[in-house]
Tab-separated table of C-alpha atoms in Angstrom:
chain	number	residue	atom	x	y	z
A	1	MET	CA	-1.053	15.858	-16.448
A	2	LYS	CA	-1.043	18.906	-18.673
A	3	LYS	CA	-4.218	20.998	-18.791
A	4	ILE	CA	-5.864	18.904	-16.131
A	5	PHE	CA	-9.489	19.366	-15.287
A	6	ILE	CA	-12.390	17.400	-13.847
A	7	VAL	CA	-16.061	18.214	-13.937
A	8	TYR	CA	-17.815	17.196	-10.732
A	9	ILE	CA	-21.545	16.620	-10.556
A	10	ILE	CA	-23.074	17.288	-7.148
A	11	PHE	CA	-24.109	13.991	-5.509
A	12	GLY	CA	-23.900	12.253	-8.859
A	13	GLY	CA	-20.238	11.370	-9.130
A	14	LEU	CA	-17.927	12.794	-11.751
A	15	LEU	CA	-16.786	12.576	-15.315
A	16	PHE	CA	-13.175	11.931	-16.267
A	17	ASN	CA	-11.797	12.831	-19.660
A	18	SER	CA	-8.544	10.869	-19.700
A	19	CYS	CA	-6.020	9.240	-17.419
A	20	THR	CA	-3.922	12.420	-17.319
A	21	LYS	CA	-6.559	14.872	-16.120
A	22	PHE	CA	-6.888	14.171	-12.446
A	23	LEU	CA	-5.135	16.856	-10.459
A	24	ASP	CA	-7.020	19.987	-11.408
A	25	LEU	CA	-10.591	21.071	-10.910
A	26	PRO	CA	-13.087	22.571	-12.139
A	27	PRO	CA	-13.874	25.346	-14.619
A	28	LYS	CA	-14.161	28.748	-12.958
A	29	ASN	CA	-17.484	29.534	-11.299
A	30	GLN	CA	-18.496	25.892	-11.115
A	31	ARG	CA	-18.779	24.540	-7.567
A	32	ALA	CA	-19.065	20.982	-6.348
A	33	VAL	CA	-20.345	21.892	-2.892
A	34	GLU	CA	-22.080	24.885	-1.336
A	35	THR	CA	-22.447	23.773	2.291
A	36	LEU	CA	-20.762	21.471	4.776
A	37	ALA	CA	-23.672	19.059	4.348
A	38	ASP	CA	-22.991	19.024	0.590
A	39	LEU	CA	-19.300	18.346	1.197
A	40	LYS	CA	-20.012	15.498	3.615
A	41	SER	CA	-22.521	13.979	1.237
A	42	VAL	CA	-20.142	14.047	-1.724
A	43	LEU	CA	-17.273	12.696	0.386
A	44	ALA	CA	-19.515	9.987	1.812
A	45	GLY	CA	-19.939	8.582	-1.702
A	46	TYR	CA	-16.230	7.814	-1.558
A	47	LEU	CA	-15.968	6.866	2.146
A	48	ASP	CA	-18.900	4.480	2.049
A	49	ALA	CA	-16.828	1.836	0.315
A	50	PHE	CA	-14.618	1.603	3.426
A	51	THR	CA	-17.594	0.572	5.538
A	52	ARG	CA	-19.476	-1.561	3.010
A	53	SER	CA	-17.198	-3.619	0.803
A	54	SER	CA	-19.939	-4.190	-1.756
A	55	THR	CA	-20.157	-0.459	-2.488
A	56	GLN	CA	-18.370	1.015	-5.491
A	57	PRO	CA	-17.057	4.476	-4.546
A	58	ILE	CA	-17.898	7.467	-6.693
A	59	VAL	CA	-14.198	7.930	-7.353
A	60	GLY	CA	-11.192	5.630	-7.254
A	61	ILE	CA	-11.169	1.886	-6.779
A	62	MET	CA	-12.211	-0.464	-4.041
A	63	PRO	CA	-10.544	-2.157	-2.417
A	64	VAL	CA	-7.811	0.468	-2.444
A	65	VAL	CA	-5.340	-2.316	-3.231
A	66	THR	CA	-7.153	-4.372	-5.846
A	67	GLU	CA	-6.794	-8.070	-6.570
A	68	ALA	CA	-4.786	-7.360	-9.728
A	69	HIS	CA	-2.664	-4.877	-7.794
A	70	GLN	CA	-1.736	-7.368	-5.065
A	71	MET	CA	-1.132	-10.203	-7.513
A	72	MET	CA	1.181	-8.011	-9.585
A	73	LEU	CA	3.316	-6.958	-6.614
A	74	GLU	CA	3.354	-10.537	-5.345
A	75	ALA	CA	4.685	-11.564	-8.748
A	76	HIS	CA	7.397	-8.907	-8.386
A	77	SER	CA	8.517	-10.337	-5.037
A	78	ASP	CA	9.991	-13.573	-3.686
A	79	ASN	CA	7.303	-15.048	-1.429
A	80	ILE	CA	6.533	-17.854	-3.895
A	81	ASP	CA	8.921	-19.868	-6.051
A	82	PHE	CA	7.203	-19.110	-9.343
A	83	GLU	CA	9.701	-20.993	-11.491
A	84	ALA	CA	9.205	-24.169	-9.455
A	85	ASN	CA	5.414	-23.810	-9.684
A	86	MET	CA	5.010	-23.250	-13.420
A	87	GLY	CA	3.681	-26.761	-13.991
A	88	THR	CA	0.906	-26.010	-11.520
A	89	TYR	CA	0.091	-22.559	-12.847
A	90	LEU	CA	-0.070	-23.703	-16.475
A	91	SER	CA	-1.787	-26.989	-15.704
A	92	PRO	CA	-4.906	-27.793	-17.752
A	93	GLY	CA	-6.694	-28.094	-14.407
A	94	ASN	CA	-6.263	-24.398	-13.741
A	95	PHE	CA	-9.274	-22.760	-15.367
A	96	ASN	CA	-8.884	-19.397	-13.594
A	97	ALA	CA	-6.253	-17.758	-15.756
A	98	GLN	CA	-4.675	-17.992	-19.176
A	99	GLU	CA	-1.026	-18.238	-20.123
A	100	ARG	CA	-0.961	-14.539	-20.993
A	101	PHE	CA	-2.006	-13.672	-17.431
A	102	TYR	CA	0.967	-15.505	-15.929
A	103	ALA	CA	3.368	-14.279	-18.596
A	104	ASP	CA	2.506	-10.664	-17.836
A	105	LYS	CA	2.659	-11.155	-14.065
A	106	PHE	CA	5.790	-13.302	-13.721
A	107	LEU	CA	7.780	-11.459	-16.414
A	108	MET	CA	6.863	-8.107	-14.779
A	109	ASN	CA	5.023	-7.025	-17.907
A	110	ASP	CA	1.646	-6.125	-16.374
A	111	ARG	CA	1.214	-2.604	-17.714
A	112	ALA	CA	-2.569	-2.630	-17.352
A	113	THR	CA	-2.264	-2.868	-13.571
A	114	THR	CA	0.499	-0.288	-13.188
A	115	ASP	CA	-1.495	2.083	-15.405
A	116	ALA	CA	-4.614	1.531	-13.291
A	117	ILE	CA	-2.776	2.296	-10.050
A	118	TRP	CA	-1.405	5.527	-11.483
A	119	THR	CA	-4.644	6.773	-12.988
A	120	LYS	CA	-7.009	5.704	-10.213
A	121	TYR	CA	-4.859	7.003	-7.383
A	122	TYR	CA	-4.381	10.363	-9.062
A	123	GLU	CA	-8.116	10.393	-9.703
A	124	VAL	CA	-8.784	10.312	-5.959
A	125	ILE	CA	-6.106	12.941	-5.283
A	126	GLY	CA	-7.831	15.271	-7.745
A	127	PHE	CA	-11.196	14.605	-6.143
A	128	LEU	CA	-9.846	15.345	-2.679
A	129	ASN	CA	-7.988	18.427	-3.924
A	130	ALA	CA	-11.313	19.810	-5.075
A	131	LEU	CA	-13.118	19.164	-1.815
A	132	ILE	CA	-10.240	20.374	0.370
A	133	ASP	CA	-10.027	23.625	-1.599
A	134	GLN	CA	-13.752	24.195	-1.472
A	135	SER	CA	-13.930	23.356	2.229
A	136	GLU	CA	-11.806	26.441	2.869
A	137	GLU	CA	-14.489	28.612	1.302
A	138	LEU	CA	-17.534	27.323	3.172
A	139	LYS	CA	-19.375	29.967	5.152
A	140	GLY	CA	-21.365	29.313	8.302
A	141	ALA	CA	-20.175	25.709	8.694
A	142	ASP	CA	-19.859	24.173	12.138
A	143	PRO	CA	-16.131	24.768	12.843
A	144	ALA	CA	-15.481	21.528	14.708
A	145	GLU	CA	-17.226	19.301	12.162
A	146	LEU	CA	-15.522	21.086	9.278
A	147	LYS	CA	-12.147	20.365	10.872
A	148	ARG	CA	-13.060	16.698	11.240
A	149	VAL	CA	-13.963	16.449	7.572
A	150	GLN	CA	-10.833	18.321	6.496
A	151	GLY	CA	-8.693	16.030	8.642
A	152	GLU	CA	-10.339	12.975	7.106
A	153	MET	CA	-9.606	14.233	3.602
A	154	LEU	CA	-5.988	15.114	4.393
A	155	VAL	CA	-5.235	11.598	5.639
A	156	HIS	CA	-6.913	9.933	2.654
A	157	ARG	CA	-5.082	12.142	0.179
A	158	ALA	CA	-1.805	11.399	1.943
A	159	TYR	CA	-2.464	7.660	1.622
A	160	TYR	CA	-2.649	7.818	-2.183
A	161	ILE	CA	0.299	10.194	-2.467
A	162	PHE	CA	2.453	7.938	-0.294
A	163	LYS	CA	1.584	4.819	-2.268
A	164	LEU	CA	2.348	6.499	-5.585
A	165	GLN	CA	5.670	7.689	-4.174
A	166	GLN	CA	6.503	4.197	-2.907
A	167	TYR	CA	5.586	2.543	-6.186
A	168	PHE	CA	6.855	4.941	-8.843
A	169	ALA	CA	9.752	6.888	-7.274
A	170	PRO	CA	13.248	5.351	-7.112
A	171	MET	CA	14.758	5.128	-3.640
A	172	ASP	CA	18.035	6.794	-4.621
A	173	ASN	CA	17.163	9.557	-7.091
A	174	GLU	CA	15.986	12.690	-5.308
A	175	GLU	CA	14.871	14.343	-8.552
A	176	LEU	CA	12.406	11.614	-9.496
A	177	GLY	CA	9.616	11.892	-6.975
A	178	ILE	CA	6.068	11.730	-8.270
A	179	PRO	CA	4.231	14.634	-9.939
A	180	LEU	CA	2.118	16.394	-7.344
A	181	TYR	CA	-0.310	19.288	-7.351
A	182	LEU	CA	-2.475	19.976	-4.307
A	183	HIS	CA	-4.983	22.511	-5.515
A	184	THR	CA	-7.716	22.788	-8.112
A	185	GLY	CA	-6.158	25.228	-10.508
A	186	LYS	CA	-8.815	27.903	-10.233
A	187	GLU	CA	-6.270	30.588	-11.139
A	188	VAL	CA	-4.855	28.797	-14.178
A	189	VAL	CA	-6.123	26.996	-17.246
A	190	GLY	CA	-3.433	24.316	-17.409
A	191	ILE	CA	-0.586	22.974	-15.326
A	192	ASN	CA	2.693	21.493	-16.469
A	193	MET	CA	3.194	18.546	-14.169
A	194	LYS	CA	6.867	17.840	-13.606
A	195	ARG	CA	8.127	15.291	-11.137
A	196	LYS	CA	8.732	16.783	-7.714
A	197	LYS	CA	11.811	16.155	-5.659
A	198	SER	CA	11.139	13.258	-3.331
A	199	SER	CA	11.905	15.472	-0.335
A	200	GLU	CA	9.112	17.821	-1.439
A	201	VAL	CA	6.659	14.925	-1.635
A	202	TYR	CA	7.603	13.712	1.830
A	203	GLY	CA	7.327	17.284	3.104
A	204	VAL	CA	3.739	17.445	1.866
A	205	LEU	CA	2.878	14.084	3.415
A	206	ILE	CA	4.325	14.891	6.801
A	207	GLY	CA	2.883	18.401	6.833
A	208	ASP	CA	-0.626	17.236	5.963
A	209	LEU	CA	-0.598	14.408	8.490
A	210	LYS	CA	0.711	16.600	11.284
A	211	LYS	CA	-2.038	19.072	10.473
A	212	ALA	CA	-4.612	16.259	10.564
A	213	LEU	CA	-3.207	15.042	13.891
A	214	ALA	CA	-3.460	18.547	15.356
A	215	LEU	CA	-7.066	18.769	14.153
A	216	TYR	CA	-7.825	15.436	15.796
A	217	GLU	CA	-6.307	16.545	19.073
A	218	GLU	CA	-8.416	19.705	18.884
A	219	VAL	CA	-11.828	18.338	17.922
A	220	GLY	CA	-11.725	14.514	18.019
A	221	PRO	CA	-13.581	12.255	15.562
A	222	ASN	CA	-17.159	11.995	14.412
A	223	VAL	CA	-17.612	8.364	15.432
A	224	GLY	CA	-20.304	7.680	12.873
A	225	TYR	CA	-18.435	9.321	10.005
A	226	SER	CA	-14.651	9.307	10.513
A	227	ILE	CA	-12.612	6.455	9.030
A	228	PHE	CA	-8.953	7.494	8.610
A	229	PHE	CA	-9.383	10.482	10.965
A	230	ASN	CA	-8.134	8.556	13.985
A	231	GLN	CA	-5.236	9.504	16.240
A	232	ARG	CA	-3.697	6.018	16.309
A	233	TYR	CA	-3.998	5.607	12.559
A	234	ILE	CA	-2.373	8.961	11.843
A	235	GLN	CA	0.489	8.168	14.224
A	236	ASN	CA	0.911	4.769	12.564
A	237	PHE	CA	0.924	6.431	9.154
A	238	LEU	CA	3.529	9.015	10.174
A	239	ALA	CA	5.729	6.217	11.526
A	240	GLN	CA	5.491	4.421	8.173
A	241	ILE	CA	6.441	7.548	6.226
A	242	TYR	CA	9.454	8.441	8.375
A	243	TRP	CA	10.564	4.772	8.357
A	244	PHE	CA	10.369	4.498	4.568
A	245	LYS	CA	11.901	7.922	3.969
A	246	ALA	CA	14.836	7.106	6.264
A	247	GLU	CA	16.345	4.746	3.665
A	248	SER	CA	15.641	6.975	0.656
A	249	SER	CA	17.457	9.814	-1.075
A	250	SER	CA	15.393	12.182	1.085
A	251	LYS	CA	16.612	10.790	4.409
A	252	GLU	CA	17.328	13.101	7.311
A	253	SER	CA	19.147	12.399	10.555
A	254	THR	CA	15.929	12.711	12.559
A	255	ASP	CA	13.846	10.253	10.520
A	256	TYR	CA	14.290	7.251	12.784
A	257	THR	CA	13.787	9.395	15.867
A	258	GLU	CA	10.447	10.513	14.451
A	259	ALA	CA	9.569	6.983	13.321
A	260	GLU	CA	10.273	5.736	16.854
A	261	ARG	CA	8.171	8.490	18.418
A	262	TYR	CA	5.111	7.922	16.259
A	263	ALA	CA	5.371	4.126	16.263
A	264	PHE	CA	5.601	4.157	20.072
A	265	SER	CA	2.416	6.243	20.248
A	266	ALA	CA	0.672	4.039	17.678
A	267	VAL	CA	1.221	0.857	19.729
A	268	ASP	CA	0.440	2.392	23.094
A	269	GLY	CA	-2.381	0.334	24.601
A	270	VAL	CA	-2.805	-2.062	21.637
A	271	ASP	CA	-1.415	-5.255	23.172
A	272	THR	CA	-4.862	-6.364	24.281
A	273	TYR	CA	-6.105	-6.297	20.698
A	274	ILE	CA	-3.182	-8.004	18.978
A	275	PRO	CA	-3.977	-11.696	18.341
A	276	LYS	CA	-1.936	-14.185	20.354
A	277	THR	CA	-3.448	-17.490	19.245
A	278	MET	CA	-4.156	-19.110	15.892
A	279	THR	CA	-7.897	-18.559	16.277
A	280	GLU	CA	-7.482	-14.897	17.212
A	281	PHE	CA	-5.100	-14.372	14.284
A	282	LEU	CA	-7.556	-15.842	11.801
A	283	ASN	CA	-10.448	-13.906	13.332
A	284	VAL	CA	-8.588	-10.648	12.850
A	285	HIS	CA	-7.672	-11.571	9.296
A	286	THR	CA	-11.321	-12.161	8.423
A	287	ASN	CA	-12.504	-9.128	10.396
A	288	LEU	CA	-14.346	-11.042	13.099
A	289	ASN	CA	-12.670	-8.987	15.835
A	290	THR	CA	-14.430	-5.636	15.535
A	291	GLU	CA	-12.203	-4.067	18.219
A	292	TYR	CA	-8.982	-4.647	16.273
A	293	PRO	CA	-7.504	-1.148	15.718
A	294	ALA	CA	-7.078	-0.954	11.938
A	295	VAL	CA	-9.153	-0.176	8.848
A	296	TYR	CA	-10.342	-3.393	7.204
A	297	VAL	CA	-11.075	-3.619	3.486
A	298	GLN	CA	-11.991	-6.618	1.369
A	299	SER	CA	-13.216	-7.358	-2.116
A	300	VAL	CA	-16.368	-9.256	-2.954
A	301	ALA	CA	-15.121	-10.977	-6.105
A	302	PHE	CA	-15.302	-14.738	-5.497
A	303	GLY	CA	-12.064	-16.467	-6.417
A	304	SER	CA	-10.411	-13.286	-7.653
A	305	MET	CA	-7.058	-14.109	-6.018
A	306	SER	CA	-7.084	-17.795	-6.958
A	307	PRO	CA	-4.838	-17.510	-10.024
A	308	MET	CA	-1.938	-16.345	-7.853
A	309	TYR	CA	-2.278	-18.169	-4.543
A	310	GLY	CA	-4.212	-21.298	-5.319
A	311	ALA	CA	-7.277	-22.918	-3.831
A	312	ASN	CA	-9.476	-25.943	-4.349
A	313	PHE	CA	-11.825	-26.619	-7.270
A	314	GLY	CA	-9.228	-26.799	-10.017
A	315	ASP	CA	-7.183	-23.783	-9.025
A	316	PRO	CA	-3.431	-23.862	-8.409
A	317	SER	CA	-2.708	-25.493	-5.052
A	318	SER	CA	0.161	-26.690	-2.867
A	319	LEU	CA	2.462	-23.984	-4.171
A	320	LYS	CA	6.160	-24.202	-3.357
A	321	VAL	CA	7.741	-21.394	-1.359
A	322	PRO	CA	11.481	-20.705	-1.005
A	323	LEU	CA	12.963	-23.258	1.381
A	324	ASP	CA	14.903	-20.668	3.370
A	325	PHE	CA	11.682	-18.783	4.056
A	326	PHE	CA	9.857	-21.900	5.214
A	327	ALA	CA	12.820	-22.859	7.425
A	328	SER	CA	12.784	-19.441	9.128
A	329	PHE	CA	9.657	-20.344	11.148
A	330	ASP	CA	9.928	-21.904	14.601
A	331	ALA	CA	7.899	-25.038	15.182
A	332	SER	CA	5.988	-23.147	17.900
A	333	ASP	CA	5.123	-20.193	15.633
A	334	PHE	CA	1.415	-20.607	14.885
A	335	ARG	CA	1.785	-18.640	11.649
A	336	LYS	CA	3.603	-21.672	10.244
A	337	GLN	CA	0.512	-23.823	10.799
A	338	ILE	CA	-1.703	-21.175	9.212
A	339	TYR	CA	0.389	-20.417	6.135
A	340	PHE	CA	1.487	-23.916	5.169
A	341	THR	CA	0.348	-27.465	4.651
A	342	GLY	CA	3.559	-29.409	5.035
A	343	ASP	CA	6.089	-27.161	3.348
A	344	ARG	CA	3.638	-25.860	0.714
A	345	LEU	CA	1.318	-22.862	0.718
A	346	ALA	CA	-1.963	-23.797	2.390
A	347	ALA	CA	-5.015	-23.624	0.142
A	348	SER	CA	-6.743	-21.509	2.790
A	349	TRP	CA	-4.118	-18.758	2.844
A	350	PRO	CA	-4.059	-15.765	2.463
A	351	ASP	CA	-7.784	-15.391	3.085
A	352	ASN	CA	-8.534	-18.256	5.543
A	353	ALA	CA	-10.913	-19.707	2.969
A	354	THR	CA	-10.926	-21.142	-0.522
A	355	THR	CA	-12.830	-18.166	-1.914
A	356	LYS	CA	-9.620	-16.166	-2.402
A	357	LYS	CA	-10.964	-12.681	-1.828
A	358	MET	CA	-8.792	-9.626	-1.347
A	359	ARG	CA	-8.427	-8.843	2.375
A	360	MET	CA	-6.266	-6.146	3.949
A	361	HIS	CA	-5.827	-4.004	7.041
A	362	ILE	CA	-4.611	-0.418	6.772
A	363	PHE	CA	-2.650	1.012	9.747
A	364	ALA	CA	-2.306	-2.388	11.433
A	365	PRO	CA	-0.609	-2.154	14.856
A	366	GLU	CA	1.755	-5.012	13.932
A	367	GLU	CA	3.366	-2.767	11.343
A	368	ALA	CA	3.946	-0.043	13.929
A	369	TYR	CA	5.455	-2.612	16.322
A	370	LEU	CA	8.044	-3.758	13.813
A	371	ILE	CA	8.841	-0.185	12.782
A	372	LEU	CA	9.387	0.569	16.472
A	373	ALA	CA	11.796	-2.370	16.832
A	374	GLU	CA	13.816	-1.243	13.823
A	375	SER	CA	13.783	2.404	14.867
A	376	TYR	CA	15.163	1.476	18.284
A	377	TYR	CA	17.931	-0.442	16.529
A	378	ARG	CA	18.726	2.412	14.140
A	379	ASN	CA	18.793	4.864	17.050
A	380	GLY	CA	21.379	2.778	18.903
A	381	LYS	CA	18.920	1.358	21.451
A	382	VAL	CA	19.848	-2.269	20.907
A	383	ASP	CA	18.348	-3.609	24.140
A	384	GLU	CA	15.003	-1.922	23.439
A	385	ALA	CA	15.063	-3.171	19.839
A	386	LEU	CA	15.660	-6.765	20.901
A	387	ALA	CA	13.057	-6.594	23.666
A	388	THR	CA	10.441	-5.188	21.283
A	389	LEU	CA	11.237	-7.819	18.663
A	390	ASN	CA	10.954	-10.627	21.201
A	391	LYS	CA	7.726	-9.217	22.583
A	392	PHE	CA	6.331	-9.277	19.066
A	393	LYS	CA	7.552	-12.835	18.491
A	394	GLY	CA	5.757	-13.770	21.682
A	395	PHE	CA	2.476	-12.580	20.201
A	396	ARG	CA	2.884	-15.276	17.539
A	397	GLY	CA	4.156	-18.062	19.772
A	398	ALA	CA	7.629	-17.816	18.252
A	399	THR	CA	10.828	-18.421	20.217
A	400	ALA	CA	12.642	-15.405	21.615
A	401	VAL	CA	16.146	-14.710	20.330
A	402	GLY	CA	19.040	-13.529	22.433
A	403	GLY	CA	22.414	-11.898	22.057
A	404	LEU	CA	21.707	-10.293	18.694
A	405	SER	CA	23.208	-6.963	17.675
A	406	GLY	CA	24.379	-5.116	14.592
A	407	GLN	CA	23.413	-6.459	11.169
A	408	THR	CA	22.312	-9.775	12.689
A	409	LEU	CA	19.634	-8.008	14.713
A	410	LEU	CA	18.456	-5.980	11.731
A	411	ASP	CA	18.313	-9.136	9.609
A	412	GLU	CA	16.105	-10.764	12.245
A	413	ILE	CA	13.721	-7.798	12.198
A	414	VAL	CA	13.507	-8.011	8.400
A	415	LYS	CA	12.841	-11.769	8.636
A	416	GLU	CA	10.072	-11.095	11.147
A	417	ARG	CA	8.476	-8.604	8.755
A	418	ARG	CA	8.549	-11.216	6.006
A	419	LYS	CA	6.891	-13.814	8.240
A	420	GLU	CA	4.273	-11.442	9.600
A	421	PHE	CA	3.300	-9.905	6.269
A	422	PHE	CA	3.399	-13.025	4.103
A	423	CYS	CA	1.107	-12.419	1.093
A	424	ASP	CA	0.017	-9.080	2.604
A	425	THR	CA	-0.639	-6.660	-0.263
A	426	ASP	CA	2.567	-4.829	-1.245
A	427	LYS	CA	4.668	-5.264	1.876
A	428	ARG	CA	7.266	-7.796	0.763
A	429	TRP	CA	7.940	-5.979	-2.519
A	430	LEU	CA	8.362	-2.698	-0.658
A	431	ASP	CA	10.748	-4.379	1.783
A	432	LEU	CA	12.840	-5.707	-1.113
A	433	LYS	CA	12.919	-2.174	-2.460
A	434	ARG	CA	13.618	-0.373	0.804
A	435	TYR	CA	16.242	-2.747	2.251
A	436	LYS	CA	17.838	-3.418	-1.149
A	437	ILE	CA	17.819	-7.151	-0.595
A	438	GLY	CA	17.151	-10.273	-2.611
A	439	ASP	CA	18.118	-11.415	-6.084
A	440	ILE	CA	15.350	-12.639	-8.356
A	441	ASP	CA	16.420	-14.780	-11.298
A	442	ARG	CA	13.634	-16.555	-13.188
A	443	ASN	CA	13.884	-18.684	-16.286
A	444	LEU	CA	10.380	-19.156	-17.598
A	445	ARG	CA	8.803	-20.433	-20.795
A	446	PHE	CA	5.698	-18.897	-22.311
A	447	PHE	CA	4.209	-19.358	-25.744
A	448	ASN	CA	7.047	-21.749	-26.662
A	449	LYS	CA	9.701	-19.135	-25.978
A	450	ASP	CA	12.213	-18.863	-23.111
A	451	TYR	CA	12.391	-15.703	-21.011
A	452	ASN	CA	14.729	-14.638	-18.241
A	453	VAL	CA	13.894	-12.087	-15.559
A	454	LYS	CA	16.742	-10.915	-13.362
A	455	VAL	CA	16.189	-8.371	-10.591
A	456	THR	CA	19.071	-7.162	-8.466
A	457	PRO	CA	18.788	-5.126	-5.271
A	458	GLY	CA	18.037	-1.483	-5.996
A	459	ASP	CA	17.675	-1.843	-9.758
A	460	TYR	CA	15.075	-0.204	-12.017
A	461	HIS	CA	12.386	-2.814	-11.272
A	462	TYR	CA	11.705	-1.075	-7.969
A	463	ALA	CA	10.283	2.041	-9.611
A	464	LEU	CA	7.245	0.977	-11.640
A	465	PRO	CA	6.918	2.243	-15.218
A	466	ILE	CA	5.092	5.519	-15.810
A	467	PRO	CA	2.098	4.850	-18.098
A	468	VAL	CA	2.744	5.443	-21.795
A	469	ALA	CA	-0.380	7.607	-22.052
A	470	GLU	CA	1.004	9.855	-19.315
A	471	LEU	CA	4.326	10.229	-21.095
A	472	GLN	CA	2.524	11.104	-24.320
A	473	GLU	CA	0.212	13.660	-22.693
A	474	ASN	CA	2.815	15.230	-20.450
A	475	PRO	CA	6.112	16.167	-22.127
A	476	ASP	CA	7.430	17.526	-18.827
A	477	ILE	CA	7.514	14.174	-17.065
A	478	ILE	CA	10.658	12.036	-16.913
A	479	PRO	CA	10.062	8.284	-17.376
A	480	ASN	CA	11.450	5.568	-15.158
A	481	GLU	CA	14.208	4.107	-17.279
A	482	GLY	CA	14.866	0.442	-17.963
A	483	TRP	CA	11.363	-0.815	-18.650
A	484	THR	CA	10.431	-2.406	-21.963
A	485	THR	CA	7.096	-3.969	-22.831
A	486	ILE	CA	7.132	-7.553	-24.053
A	487	VAL	CA	4.881	-8.234	-27.024
A	488	PHE	CA	3.851	-11.885	-27.095
């Protein structure tokens, strides 16, 4: 990200020069916005995609976790027994993907997707840097509305920063956080972008979100405009950050206390909205419950997830899952009936249809609930942890557990996360990374050649490779070691 600059065109989008030029804006004396109305109009070109899934934002990608993105991180995790399903994936009846697609995904060789995450997420950070900087210079703007817009931008920027940190920074190397620059470089021509310490990245995230939360408490939302600028969402987000940070090289003794505090606030009053039957669960998943307190995003690409999860009409179907995972469900747990047909992945999951679109909820209350249960446990409140876990199980019709403590209780919380977030974007991969669990050992054959992929807890696979173009453009950046690209 050396000599980074972006030229913004008012109301018309923007022009990007290369994947390494996203964190700095614009040439001196060139402004993207002159008034608060200008700022809101430019930002709306990005926000609109969160309210209308058919809209391509003026910057970034939509959905914010793309189909390729989810399929890649699914392929990096252990939800599906890929080795046992190779005959299905490479069957002549599967006309949705070629052998190269599966080779790249299952051998963790999908550089196009990791590159896209890096470049597109930094693209949005640069865009928001520009608008945040220029919002500080607006004269005569309505103070309350300006604070609402600034709060909205701070939470969105934090989302992309956090995801890049989760994906590309190792858990145990404090020096290898992501590169980060939060301004538009109006005083300098170029910037040498080194990797920040992870603690610095988390400091930025927490500082920005606490500022956004204070702004919300001061002025409240603009109901017709605000999307991420929501008290419950910000509290949920802070809980996620403290929870993830607490097992990293940047951990502090207060992390779980803070995760507990924000998760408790995020779930306050949500029980009414959390689905408690199969029908309610499916309605939430397909966004038919408009009162459900989370941000819903979906793609519009018909069949775009079919190559990974399977569906009818010639796509992979009846996929095998690990037997221990299937056996972890109670007979009364309605998620078991939704996820599986027999002991195989149901053709209707994960989208409750055979269309296989990308569907996701950001800041879902279920995530805050399970963070709260774990935070109670980590803070020595075993009774509260067990009660919260059992309350959550009750939402899903699952059987309560009793007498658990220590590692057994933590293991049960982790199992509940796996069941709740089955095929949910990046969650299982991030759990494998954060908890340092699971061995992946795959012996696969592609293009008449045998390949072995072995992933051990905490190894290099849990910090995605920095794009080659970034390493070439930016001599100050340190790569994530261990990755090699397979040439077929």
